[in-house]
GROMACS .gro file of C-alpha atoms in nm:
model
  322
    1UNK     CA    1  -4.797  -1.192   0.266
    2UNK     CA    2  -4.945  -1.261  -0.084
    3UNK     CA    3  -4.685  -1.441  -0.331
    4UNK     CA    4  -4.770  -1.513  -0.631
    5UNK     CA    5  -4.839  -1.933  -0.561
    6UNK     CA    6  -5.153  -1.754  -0.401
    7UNK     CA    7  -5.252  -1.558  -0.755
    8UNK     CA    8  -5.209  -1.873  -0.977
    9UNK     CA    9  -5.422  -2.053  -0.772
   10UNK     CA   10  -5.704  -1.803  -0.776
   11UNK     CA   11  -5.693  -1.763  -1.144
   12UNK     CA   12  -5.607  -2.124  -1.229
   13UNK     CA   13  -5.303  -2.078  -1.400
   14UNK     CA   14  -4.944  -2.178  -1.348
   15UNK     CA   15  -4.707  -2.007  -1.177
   16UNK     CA   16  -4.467  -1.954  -1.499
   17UNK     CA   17  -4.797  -1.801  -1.603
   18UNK     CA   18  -4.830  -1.560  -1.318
   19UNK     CA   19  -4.467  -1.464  -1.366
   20UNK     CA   20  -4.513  -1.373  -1.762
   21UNK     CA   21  -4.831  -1.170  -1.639
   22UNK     CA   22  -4.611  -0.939  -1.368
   23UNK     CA   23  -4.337  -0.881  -1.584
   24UNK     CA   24  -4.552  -0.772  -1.873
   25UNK     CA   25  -4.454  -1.111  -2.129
   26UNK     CA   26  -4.573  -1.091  -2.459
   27UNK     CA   27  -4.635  -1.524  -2.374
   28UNK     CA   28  -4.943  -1.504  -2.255
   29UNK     CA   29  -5.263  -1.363  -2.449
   30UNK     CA   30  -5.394  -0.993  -2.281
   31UNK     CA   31  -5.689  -1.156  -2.156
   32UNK     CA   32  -5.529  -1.410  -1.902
   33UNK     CA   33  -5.257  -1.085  -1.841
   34UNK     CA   34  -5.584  -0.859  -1.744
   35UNK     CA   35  -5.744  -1.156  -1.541
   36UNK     CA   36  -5.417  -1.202  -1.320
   37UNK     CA   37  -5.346  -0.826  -1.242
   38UNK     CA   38  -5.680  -0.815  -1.118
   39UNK     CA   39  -5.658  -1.045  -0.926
   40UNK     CA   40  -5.294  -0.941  -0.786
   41UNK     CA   41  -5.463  -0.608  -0.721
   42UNK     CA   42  -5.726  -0.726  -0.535
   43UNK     CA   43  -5.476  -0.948  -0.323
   44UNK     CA   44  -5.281  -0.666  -0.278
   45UNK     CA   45  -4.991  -0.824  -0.398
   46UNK     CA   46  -4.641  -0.641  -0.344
   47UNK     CA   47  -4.368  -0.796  -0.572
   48UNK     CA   48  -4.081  -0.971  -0.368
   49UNK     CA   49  -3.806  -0.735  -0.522
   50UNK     CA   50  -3.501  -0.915  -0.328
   51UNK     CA   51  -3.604  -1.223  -0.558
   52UNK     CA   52  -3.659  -1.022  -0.859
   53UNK     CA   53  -3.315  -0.858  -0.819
   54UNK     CA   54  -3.139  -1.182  -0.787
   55UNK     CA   55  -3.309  -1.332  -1.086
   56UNK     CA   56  -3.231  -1.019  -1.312
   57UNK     CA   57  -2.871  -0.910  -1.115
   58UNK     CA   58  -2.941  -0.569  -1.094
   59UNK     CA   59  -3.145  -0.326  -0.912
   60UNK     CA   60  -3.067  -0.057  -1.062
   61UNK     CA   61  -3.008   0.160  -0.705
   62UNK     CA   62  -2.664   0.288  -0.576
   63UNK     CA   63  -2.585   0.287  -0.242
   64UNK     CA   64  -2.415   0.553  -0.106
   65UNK     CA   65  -2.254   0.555   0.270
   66UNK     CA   66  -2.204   0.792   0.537
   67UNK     CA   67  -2.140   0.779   0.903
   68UNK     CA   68  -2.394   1.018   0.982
   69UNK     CA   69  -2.663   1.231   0.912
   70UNK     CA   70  -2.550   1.539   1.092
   71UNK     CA   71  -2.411   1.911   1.007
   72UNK     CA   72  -2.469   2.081   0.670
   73UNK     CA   73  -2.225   1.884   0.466
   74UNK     CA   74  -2.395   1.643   0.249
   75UNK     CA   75  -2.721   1.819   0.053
   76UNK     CA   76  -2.462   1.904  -0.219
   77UNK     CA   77  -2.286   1.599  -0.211
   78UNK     CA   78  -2.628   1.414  -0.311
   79UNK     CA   79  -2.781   1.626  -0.487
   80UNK     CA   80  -2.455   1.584  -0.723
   81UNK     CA   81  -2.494   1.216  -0.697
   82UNK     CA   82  -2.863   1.218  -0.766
   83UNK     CA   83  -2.820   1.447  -1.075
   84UNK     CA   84  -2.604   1.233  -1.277
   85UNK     CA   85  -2.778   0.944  -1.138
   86UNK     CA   86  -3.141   1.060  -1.307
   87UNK     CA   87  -2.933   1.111  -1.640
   88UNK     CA   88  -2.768   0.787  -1.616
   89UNK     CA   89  -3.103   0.591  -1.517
   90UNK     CA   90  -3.045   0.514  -1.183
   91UNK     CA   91  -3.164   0.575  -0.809
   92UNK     CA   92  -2.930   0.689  -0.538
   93UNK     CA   93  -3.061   0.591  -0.154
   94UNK     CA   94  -2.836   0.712   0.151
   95UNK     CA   95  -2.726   0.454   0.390
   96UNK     CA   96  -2.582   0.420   0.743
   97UNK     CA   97  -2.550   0.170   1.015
   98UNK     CA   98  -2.374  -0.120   0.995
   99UNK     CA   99  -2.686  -0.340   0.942
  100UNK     CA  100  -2.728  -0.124   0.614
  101UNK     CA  101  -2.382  -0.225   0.506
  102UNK     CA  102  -2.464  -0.596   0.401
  103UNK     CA  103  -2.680  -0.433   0.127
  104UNK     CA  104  -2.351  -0.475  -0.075
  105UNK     CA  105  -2.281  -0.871  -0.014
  106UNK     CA  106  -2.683  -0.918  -0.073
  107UNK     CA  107  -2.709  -0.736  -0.376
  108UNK     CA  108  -2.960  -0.505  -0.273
  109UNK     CA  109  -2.804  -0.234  -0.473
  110UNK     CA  110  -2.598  -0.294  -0.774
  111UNK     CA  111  -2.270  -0.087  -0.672
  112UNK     CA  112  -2.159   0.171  -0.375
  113UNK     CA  113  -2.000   0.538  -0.342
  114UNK     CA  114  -1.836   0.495   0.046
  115UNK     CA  115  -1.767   0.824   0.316
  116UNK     CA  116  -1.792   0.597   0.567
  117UNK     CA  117  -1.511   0.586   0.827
  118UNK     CA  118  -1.709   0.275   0.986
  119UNK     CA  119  -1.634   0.047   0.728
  120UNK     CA  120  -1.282  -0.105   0.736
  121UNK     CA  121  -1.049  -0.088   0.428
  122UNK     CA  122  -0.997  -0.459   0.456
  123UNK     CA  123  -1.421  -0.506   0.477
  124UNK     CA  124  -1.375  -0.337   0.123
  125UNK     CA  125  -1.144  -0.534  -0.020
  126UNK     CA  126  -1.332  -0.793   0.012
  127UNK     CA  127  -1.603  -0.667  -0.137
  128UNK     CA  128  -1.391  -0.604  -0.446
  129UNK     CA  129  -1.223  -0.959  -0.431
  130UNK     CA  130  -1.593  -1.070  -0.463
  131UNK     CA  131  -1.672  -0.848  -0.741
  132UNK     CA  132  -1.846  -0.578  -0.627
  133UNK     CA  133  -1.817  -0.198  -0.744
  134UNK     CA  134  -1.690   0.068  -0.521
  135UNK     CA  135  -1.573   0.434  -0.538
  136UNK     CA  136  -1.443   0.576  -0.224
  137UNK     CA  137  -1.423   0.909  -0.113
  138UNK     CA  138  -1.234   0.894   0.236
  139UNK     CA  139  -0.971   0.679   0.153
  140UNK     CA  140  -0.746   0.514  -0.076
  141UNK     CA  141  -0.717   0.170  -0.178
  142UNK     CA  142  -0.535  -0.021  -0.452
  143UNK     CA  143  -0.788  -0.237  -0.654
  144UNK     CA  144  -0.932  -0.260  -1.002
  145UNK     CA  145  -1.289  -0.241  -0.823
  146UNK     CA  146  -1.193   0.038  -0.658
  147UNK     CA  147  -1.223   0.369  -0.769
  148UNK     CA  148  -1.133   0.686  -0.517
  149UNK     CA  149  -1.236   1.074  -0.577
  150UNK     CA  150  -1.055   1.263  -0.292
  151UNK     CA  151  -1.035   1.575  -0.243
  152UNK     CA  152  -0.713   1.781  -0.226
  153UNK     CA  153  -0.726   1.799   0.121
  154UNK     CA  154  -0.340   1.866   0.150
  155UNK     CA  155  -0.333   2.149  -0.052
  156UNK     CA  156  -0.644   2.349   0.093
  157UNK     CA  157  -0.423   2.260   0.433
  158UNK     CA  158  -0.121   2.443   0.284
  159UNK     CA  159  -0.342   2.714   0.138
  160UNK     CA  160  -0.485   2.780   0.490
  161UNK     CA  161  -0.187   2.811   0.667
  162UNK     CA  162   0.025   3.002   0.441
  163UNK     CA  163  -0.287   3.287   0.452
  164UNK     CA  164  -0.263   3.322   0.800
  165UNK     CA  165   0.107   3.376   0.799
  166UNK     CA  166   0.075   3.561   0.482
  167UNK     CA  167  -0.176   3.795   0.718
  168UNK     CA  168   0.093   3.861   0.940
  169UNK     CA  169  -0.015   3.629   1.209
  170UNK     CA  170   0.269   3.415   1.433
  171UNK     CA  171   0.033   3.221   1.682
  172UNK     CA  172  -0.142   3.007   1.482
  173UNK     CA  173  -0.394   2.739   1.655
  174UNK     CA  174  -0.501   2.428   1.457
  175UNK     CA  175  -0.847   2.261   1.557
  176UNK     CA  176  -0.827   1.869   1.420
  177UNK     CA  177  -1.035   1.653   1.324
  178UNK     CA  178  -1.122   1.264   1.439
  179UNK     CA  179  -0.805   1.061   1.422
  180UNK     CA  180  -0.966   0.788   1.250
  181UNK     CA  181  -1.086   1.071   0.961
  182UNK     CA  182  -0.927   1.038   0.627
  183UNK     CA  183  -0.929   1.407   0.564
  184UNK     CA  184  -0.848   1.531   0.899
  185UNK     CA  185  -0.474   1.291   0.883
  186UNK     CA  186  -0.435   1.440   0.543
  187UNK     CA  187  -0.491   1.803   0.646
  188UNK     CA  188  -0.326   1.774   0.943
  189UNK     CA  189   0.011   1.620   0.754
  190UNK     CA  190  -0.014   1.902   0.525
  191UNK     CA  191  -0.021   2.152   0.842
  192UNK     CA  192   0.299   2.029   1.016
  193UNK     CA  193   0.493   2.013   0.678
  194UNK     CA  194   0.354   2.393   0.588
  195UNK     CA  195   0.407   2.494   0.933
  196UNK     CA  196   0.810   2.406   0.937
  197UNK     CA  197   0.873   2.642   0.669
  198UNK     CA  198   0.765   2.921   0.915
  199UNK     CA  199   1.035   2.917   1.177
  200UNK     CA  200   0.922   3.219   1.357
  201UNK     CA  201   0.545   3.105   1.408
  202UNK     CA  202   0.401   2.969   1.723
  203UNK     CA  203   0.156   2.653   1.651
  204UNK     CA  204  -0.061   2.460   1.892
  205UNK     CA  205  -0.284   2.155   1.783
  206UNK     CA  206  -0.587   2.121   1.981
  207UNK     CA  207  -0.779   1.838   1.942
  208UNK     CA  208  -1.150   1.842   1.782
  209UNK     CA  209  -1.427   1.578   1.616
  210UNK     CA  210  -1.599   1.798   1.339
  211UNK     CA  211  -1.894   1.906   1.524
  212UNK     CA  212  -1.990   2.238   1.698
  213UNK     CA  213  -1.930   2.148   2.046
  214UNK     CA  214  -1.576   2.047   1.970
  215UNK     CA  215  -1.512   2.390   1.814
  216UNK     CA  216  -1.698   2.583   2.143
  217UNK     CA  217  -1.432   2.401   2.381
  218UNK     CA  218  -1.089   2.512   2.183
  219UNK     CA  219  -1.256   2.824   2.146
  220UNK     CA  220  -1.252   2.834   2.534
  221UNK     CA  221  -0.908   2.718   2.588
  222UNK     CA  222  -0.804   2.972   2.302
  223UNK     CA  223  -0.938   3.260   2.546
  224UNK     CA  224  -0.843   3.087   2.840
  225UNK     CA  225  -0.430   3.111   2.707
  226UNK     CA  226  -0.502   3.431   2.494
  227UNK     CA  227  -0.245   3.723   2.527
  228UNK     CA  228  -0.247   3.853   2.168
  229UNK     CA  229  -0.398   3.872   1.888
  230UNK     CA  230  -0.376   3.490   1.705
  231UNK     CA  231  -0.499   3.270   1.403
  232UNK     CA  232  -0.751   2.956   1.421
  233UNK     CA  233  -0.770   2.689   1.117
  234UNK     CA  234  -1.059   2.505   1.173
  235UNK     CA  235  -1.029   2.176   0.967
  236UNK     CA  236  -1.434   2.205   0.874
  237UNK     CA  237  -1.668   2.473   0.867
  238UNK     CA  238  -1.890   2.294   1.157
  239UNK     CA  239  -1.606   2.373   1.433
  240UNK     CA  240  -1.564   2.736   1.343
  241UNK     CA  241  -1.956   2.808   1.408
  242UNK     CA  242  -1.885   2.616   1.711
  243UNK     CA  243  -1.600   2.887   1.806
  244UNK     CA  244  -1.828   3.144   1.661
  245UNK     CA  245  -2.110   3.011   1.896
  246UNK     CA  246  -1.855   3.065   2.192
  247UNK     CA  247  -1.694   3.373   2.128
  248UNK     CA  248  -2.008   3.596   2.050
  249UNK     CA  249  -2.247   3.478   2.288
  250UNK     CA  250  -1.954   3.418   2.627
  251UNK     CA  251  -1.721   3.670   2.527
  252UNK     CA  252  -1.630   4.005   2.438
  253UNK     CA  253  -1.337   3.873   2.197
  254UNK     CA  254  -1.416   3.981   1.827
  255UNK     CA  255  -1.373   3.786   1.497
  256UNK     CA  256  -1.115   3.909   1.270
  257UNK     CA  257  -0.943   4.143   1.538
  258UNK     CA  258  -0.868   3.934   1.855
  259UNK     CA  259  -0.926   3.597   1.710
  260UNK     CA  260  -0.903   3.501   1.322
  261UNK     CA  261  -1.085   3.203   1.193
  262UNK     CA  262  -1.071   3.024   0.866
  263UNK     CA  263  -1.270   2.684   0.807
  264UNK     CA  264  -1.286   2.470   0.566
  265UNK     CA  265  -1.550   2.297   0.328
  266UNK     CA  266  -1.788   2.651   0.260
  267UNK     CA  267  -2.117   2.559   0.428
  268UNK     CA  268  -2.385   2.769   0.324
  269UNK     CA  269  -2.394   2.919   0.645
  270UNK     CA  270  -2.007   3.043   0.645
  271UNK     CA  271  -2.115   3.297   0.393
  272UNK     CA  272  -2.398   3.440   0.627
  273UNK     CA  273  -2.269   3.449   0.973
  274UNK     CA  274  -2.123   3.808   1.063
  275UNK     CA  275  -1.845   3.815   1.045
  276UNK     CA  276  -1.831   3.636   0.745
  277UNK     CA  277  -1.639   3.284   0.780
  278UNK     CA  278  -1.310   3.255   0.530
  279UNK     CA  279  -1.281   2.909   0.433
  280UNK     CA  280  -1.145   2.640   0.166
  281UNK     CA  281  -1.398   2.599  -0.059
  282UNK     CA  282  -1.493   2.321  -0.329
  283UNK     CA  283  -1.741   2.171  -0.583
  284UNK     CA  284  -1.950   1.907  -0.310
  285UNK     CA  285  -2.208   1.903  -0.622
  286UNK     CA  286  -1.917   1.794  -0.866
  287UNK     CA  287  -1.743   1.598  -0.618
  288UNK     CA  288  -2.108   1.387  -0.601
  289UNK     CA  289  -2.155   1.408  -0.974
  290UNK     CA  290  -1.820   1.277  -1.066
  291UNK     CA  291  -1.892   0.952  -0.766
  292UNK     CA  292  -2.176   0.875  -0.973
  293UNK     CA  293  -2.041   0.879  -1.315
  294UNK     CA  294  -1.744   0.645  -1.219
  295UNK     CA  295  -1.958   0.421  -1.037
  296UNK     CA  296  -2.170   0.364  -1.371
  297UNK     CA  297  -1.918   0.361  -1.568
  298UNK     CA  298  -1.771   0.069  -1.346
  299UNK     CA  299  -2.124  -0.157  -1.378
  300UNK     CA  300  -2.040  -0.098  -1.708
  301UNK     CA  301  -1.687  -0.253  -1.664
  302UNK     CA  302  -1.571   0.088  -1.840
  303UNK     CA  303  -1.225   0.196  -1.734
  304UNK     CA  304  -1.174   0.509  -1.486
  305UNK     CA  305  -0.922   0.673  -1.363
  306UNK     CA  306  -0.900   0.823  -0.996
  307UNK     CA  307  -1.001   1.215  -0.955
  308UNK     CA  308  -0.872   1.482  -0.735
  309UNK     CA  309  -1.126   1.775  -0.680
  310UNK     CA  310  -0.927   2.027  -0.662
  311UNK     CA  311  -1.003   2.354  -0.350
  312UNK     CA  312  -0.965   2.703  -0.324
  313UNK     CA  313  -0.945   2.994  -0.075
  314UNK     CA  314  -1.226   3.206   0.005
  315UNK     CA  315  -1.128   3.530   0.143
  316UNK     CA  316  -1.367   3.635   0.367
  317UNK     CA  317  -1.426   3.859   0.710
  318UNK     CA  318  -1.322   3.649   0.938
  319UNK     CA  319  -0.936   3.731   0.910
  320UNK     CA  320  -0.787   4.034   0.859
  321UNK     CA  321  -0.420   4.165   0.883
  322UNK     CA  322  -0.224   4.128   1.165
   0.00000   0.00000   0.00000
């Protein structure tokens, strides 16, 4: 690969010389300036910008992390992210893998917004003893570099559940999330508290992973137990299309009169499948807007404050009255 030791020995110059060319010096006259990027273009020279990042200390990039690429969740999320990003003069990129995770240590990006269950709290703390910038969205952590937006996953819970019963419904199934999940502990604390104010309602937890296939299996053991009538909270959107999937296409149970489903997170396709989905809904464009701000703000060493975002019901088709 062409460096630029190559360039200044082409065009007879120093090195220094070279480097005042690239970076567009006022040190050097705009004759030798014009000579050198010709010849860099000829080379085909591509700037080393590790070793430009490390010499200036910032790269002007945010990292943000997720576990994975799948389901319908995210396009909100970083579209939020990207739009205060563009205001504040800075590029988001999306990372994942645990290769992709030393981009923090090395500097490759100058600060991180984390949904990442794969990174351990104590991994981050470190970060933070070292100086680097975080805001977290799965978790929460006590540190000055560490900034969390969560959402109000215990209240959506609570919201959930007291609907159904609300609705008249006393057989109430829960489908979890992965026990390692941030949100899913939080919503599923919220679920047993709710639940114990309702003496005369029969619960079962069955055990799910956020995607599809996990929601087509309880769906099956719901209609493999099913007697009467009964209520599903789904703690995503993702698992109720996976009962959805089930029900309509290996059944003749119907949605919203022998099974009653409510999700949570409002996917754009919760609004479109028939019967429409109920759900929790919130702002994933805010939620990524308000990750971005703080994380600025933090390069700048301004002070922030953690954030809530806050959820709401979203009465749809997919319940009705017991």
């Amino acid at each position: 690969m062409v460096n630029i030791k190559d360039i200044a020995k082409i065009a007879g110059v120093s090195i220094s010389t070279v480097s005042y060319a690239l970076n567009g010096s006022s040190r050097i006259s705009e004759k030798t300036r014009e000579k050198i990027l010709a010849i860099a273009k000829e080379l085909n020279y591509i700037p080393n910008a590790a070793g430009r990042n490390l010499k200036k200390k910032e790269t002007k990039v945010i990292g943000a992390f997720i576990e994975d690429y799948s389901g319908a969740y995210f396009g909100k999320l970083f579209q939020g992210m990207r739009d205060a990003l563009d205001i504040l003069g800075y590029e988001l990129i999306i990372c994942s893998g645990k290769e992709s995770q030393l981009f923090i240590p090395e500097r490759m990006i100058d600060a991180a917004i984390i949904l990442d269950s794969t990174f351990s709290s104590g991994r981050l703390i470190d970060y933070a003893n070292r100086g680097h910038k975080l805001v977290v969205l799965d978790r929460e952590l006590d540190h000055p570099n560490i900034n969390h937006i969560l959402l109000d996953n215990q209240k959506g819970a609570k919201i959930a559940i007291d609907f159904l019963v609300e609705k008249g419904h006393k057989k109430l199934y829960v489908i979890k999330g992965p026990d390692n999940n941030f949100d899913a502990r939080q919503r599923l604390q919220a679920v047993r508290q709710t639940i114990s104010n309702y003496v005369n309602v029969d619960y079962i937890e069955i055990a799910g992973d956020f995607g599809k296939l996990s929601g087509e299996q309880a769906a099956k053991q719901i209609v493999q137990e099913y007697e009467q009538p009964v209520a599903v909270f789904c703690f995503n959107d993702e698992m109720a299309i996976g009962m959805y999937n089930y029900l309509l296409k290996k059944t003749d149970f119907q949605i919203g009169k022998h099974i009653h489903i409510i999700g949570f997170d409002n996917i754009e396709l919760s609004k479109y499948i028939q019967p429409s989905l109920s759900t929790i809904d919130y702002s994933r464009n805010h939620w990524g807007y308000l990750a971005s701000q703080h994380i600025v703000k933090m390069i700048d060493n301004e002070s922030v404050e953690h954030k809530i975002i806050d959820v709401q019901l979203i009465n749809r088709k997919s319940v009705q009255t017991r």
